[in-house]
């Protein structure tokens, strides 16, 4: 960050304006990166399929209309492996889209692909 003579701090370009990479027909209260963050935090702290279904259920009416059926389906999915797979796909797809840590993937705690410290 650079300081100008007036004492105003100039923000880096990545903090100034949000470049909308994800176009939807209908806006939602939460953007896809908010949903991915909720799933990532739930995975990191709880590592439980039931704890992934809960935020999916709470976010159904807050995401854009195009994602609401998938979020309902995720909240009702009885198979734990499918829930984990869907949450990891959401997180990794958004990370690739926003170019957060290119080439790294988010893994579950204790997953055979990495340990907690190795997870992105």
mmCIF file of C-alpha atoms in Angstrom:
data_model
loop_
_atom_site.group_PDB
_atom_site.id
_atom_site.type_symbol
_atom_site.label_atom_id
_atom_site.label_comp_id
_atom_site.label_asym_id
_atom_site.label_seq_id
_atom_site.Cartn_x
_atom_site.Cartn_y
_atom_site.Cartn_z
ATOM 1 C CA UNK A 1 0.000 0.000 0.000
ATOM 2 C CA UNK A 2 1.201 3.467 -0.770
ATOM 3 C CA UNK A 3 0.533 6.518 1.309
ATOM 4 C CA UNK A 4 -0.185 9.756 -0.486
ATOM 5 C CA UNK A 5 0.686 13.180 0.838
ATOM 6 C CA UNK A 6 -2.844 13.709 2.155
ATOM 7 C CA UNK A 7 -2.581 10.673 4.422
ATOM 8 C CA UNK A 8 -5.004 8.612 2.335
ATOM 9 C CA UNK A 9 -4.019 5.001 1.880
ATOM 10 C CA UNK A 10 -4.288 3.582 -1.627
ATOM 11 C CA UNK A 11 -5.690 0.074 -1.566
ATOM 12 C CA UNK A 12 -4.134 -2.679 -3.647
ATOM 13 C CA UNK A 13 -5.969 -3.452 -6.862
ATOM 14 C CA UNK A 14 -7.293 -6.771 -5.587
ATOM 15 C CA UNK A 15 -9.137 -4.955 -2.771
ATOM 16 C CA UNK A 16 -10.648 -2.114 -4.790
ATOM 17 C CA UNK A 17 -13.452 -3.466 -6.886
ATOM 18 C CA UNK A 18 -14.843 -6.932 -7.041
ATOM 19 C CA UNK A 19 -14.515 -8.382 -10.504
ATOM 20 C CA UNK A 20 -17.658 -10.420 -11.056
ATOM 21 C CA UNK A 21 -16.429 -13.727 -12.413
ATOM 22 C CA UNK A 22 -19.622 -15.538 -11.592
ATOM 23 C CA UNK A 23 -22.640 -14.311 -13.528
ATOM 24 C CA UNK A 24 -26.118 -15.371 -12.497
ATOM 25 C CA UNK A 25 -29.517 -14.309 -13.718
ATOM 26 C CA UNK A 26 -30.814 -13.637 -10.256
ATOM 27 C CA UNK A 27 -28.838 -12.126 -7.457
ATOM 28 C CA UNK A 28 -28.702 -13.702 -4.049
ATOM 29 C CA UNK A 29 -27.944 -12.415 -0.610
ATOM 30 C CA UNK A 30 -24.757 -14.522 -0.522
ATOM 31 C CA UNK A 31 -22.232 -14.846 -3.334
ATOM 32 C CA UNK A 32 -20.643 -18.204 -4.216
ATOM 33 C CA UNK A 33 -17.457 -17.318 -2.343
ATOM 34 C CA UNK A 34 -19.472 -16.825 0.860
ATOM 35 C CA UNK A 35 -21.041 -20.263 0.433
ATOM 36 C CA UNK A 36 -17.663 -21.882 -0.262
ATOM 37 C CA UNK A 37 -16.219 -20.196 2.830
ATOM 38 C CA UNK A 38 -19.093 -21.499 4.967
ATOM 39 C CA UNK A 39 -18.491 -25.041 3.712
ATOM 40 C CA UNK A 40 -14.716 -24.770 4.120
ATOM 41 C CA UNK A 41 -15.026 -23.563 7.710
ATOM 42 C CA UNK A 42 -17.567 -26.251 8.501
ATOM 43 C CA UNK A 43 -15.253 -28.900 7.079
ATOM 44 C CA UNK A 44 -12.247 -27.507 8.890
ATOM 45 C CA UNK A 45 -13.863 -27.291 12.327
ATOM 46 C CA UNK A 46 -16.389 -30.147 12.325
ATOM 47 C CA UNK A 47 -15.531 -32.552 9.458
ATOM 48 C CA UNK A 48 -19.034 -33.974 9.595
ATOM 49 C CA UNK A 49 -21.625 -34.477 6.863
ATOM 50 C CA UNK A 50 -24.394 -33.348 9.220
ATOM 51 C CA UNK A 51 -22.484 -30.125 9.855
ATOM 52 C CA UNK A 52 -22.322 -29.579 6.071
ATOM 53 C CA UNK A 53 -26.038 -30.216 5.628
ATOM 54 C CA UNK A 54 -26.897 -27.583 8.246
ATOM 55 C CA UNK A 55 -25.337 -24.577 6.428
ATOM 56 C CA UNK A 56 -26.707 -25.892 3.116
ATOM 57 C CA UNK A 57 -30.204 -25.917 4.648
ATOM 58 C CA UNK A 58 -29.754 -22.426 6.133
ATOM 59 C CA UNK A 59 -28.384 -20.973 2.871
ATOM 60 C CA UNK A 60 -31.092 -22.320 0.546
ATOM 61 C CA UNK A 61 -33.107 -19.101 0.413
ATOM 62 C CA UNK A 62 -30.042 -16.838 0.541
ATOM 63 C CA UNK A 63 -28.246 -18.025 -2.606
ATOM 64 C CA UNK A 64 -29.267 -17.090 -6.140
ATOM 65 C CA UNK A 65 -32.263 -18.855 -7.661
ATOM 66 C CA UNK A 66 -30.114 -21.005 -9.958
ATOM 67 C CA UNK A 67 -28.357 -22.610 -6.980
ATOM 68 C CA UNK A 68 -31.341 -23.110 -4.690
ATOM 69 C CA UNK A 69 -32.376 -26.551 -6.053
ATOM 70 C CA UNK A 70 -28.813 -27.868 -5.717
ATOM 71 C CA UNK A 71 -28.522 -26.459 -2.205
ATOM 72 C CA UNK A 72 -31.822 -28.152 -1.234
ATOM 73 C CA UNK A 73 -30.586 -31.404 -2.718
ATOM 74 C CA UNK A 74 -27.336 -31.118 -0.753
ATOM 75 C CA UNK A 75 -29.234 -30.402 2.474
ATOM 76 C CA UNK A 76 -31.395 -33.523 1.989
ATOM 77 C CA UNK A 77 -28.710 -35.895 0.640
ATOM 78 C CA UNK A 78 -28.651 -39.027 2.832
ATOM 79 C CA UNK A 79 -25.255 -40.308 1.620
ATOM 80 C CA UNK A 80 -22.391 -38.743 3.607
ATOM 81 C CA UNK A 81 -19.827 -39.377 0.860
ATOM 82 C CA UNK A 82 -21.945 -37.438 -1.645
ATOM 83 C CA UNK A 83 -22.245 -34.507 0.772
ATOM 84 C CA UNK A 84 -18.480 -34.357 1.286
ATOM 85 C CA UNK A 85 -17.857 -34.681 -2.437
ATOM 86 C CA UNK A 86 -20.293 -31.886 -3.315
ATOM 87 C CA UNK A 87 -18.879 -29.525 -0.674
ATOM 88 C CA UNK A 88 -15.302 -30.162 -1.805
ATOM 89 C CA UNK A 89 -16.309 -29.593 -5.442
ATOM 90 C CA UNK A 90 -17.903 -26.250 -4.508
ATOM 91 C CA UNK A 91 -14.838 -25.139 -2.559
ATOM 92 C CA UNK A 92 -12.269 -26.280 -5.133
ATOM 93 C CA UNK A 93 -14.245 -24.934 -8.096
ATOM 94 C CA UNK A 94 -14.493 -21.506 -6.536
ATOM 95 C CA UNK A 95 -10.814 -21.518 -5.559
ATOM 96 C CA UNK A 96 -9.903 -22.335 -9.158
ATOM 97 C CA UNK A 97 -12.281 -19.695 -10.483
ATOM 98 C CA UNK A 98 -10.924 -16.978 -8.177
ATOM 99 C CA UNK A 99 -7.333 -18.266 -8.544
ATOM 100 C CA UNK A 100 -6.781 -18.819 -4.813
ATOM 101 C CA UNK A 101 -3.691 -21.004 -4.514
ATOM 102 C CA UNK A 102 -3.579 -22.271 -8.108
ATOM 103 C CA UNK A 103 -2.871 -25.993 -8.303
ATOM 104 C CA UNK A 104 -3.763 -26.734 -4.682
ATOM 105 C CA UNK A 105 -6.908 -28.503 -3.586
ATOM 106 C CA UNK A 106 -8.845 -28.289 -0.364
ATOM 107 C CA UNK A 107 -9.001 -31.665 1.374
ATOM 108 C CA UNK A 108 -10.921 -32.957 4.355
ATOM 109 C CA UNK A 109 -9.307 -33.244 7.777
ATOM 110 C CA UNK A 110 -7.715 -36.666 8.004
ATOM 111 C CA UNK A 111 -8.344 -37.438 4.333
ATOM 112 C CA UNK A 112 -5.930 -39.797 2.636
ATOM 113 C CA UNK A 113 -4.939 -36.976 0.242
ATOM 114 C CA UNK A 114 -3.353 -34.932 2.999
ATOM 115 C CA UNK A 115 -3.379 -34.005 6.632
ATOM 116 C CA UNK A 116 -4.880 -31.007 8.328
ATOM 117 C CA UNK A 117 -1.630 -29.043 8.060
ATOM 118 C CA UNK A 118 -1.285 -29.903 4.368
ATOM 119 C CA UNK A 119 -4.841 -28.857 3.496
ATOM 120 C CA UNK A 120 -5.135 -25.607 1.607
#
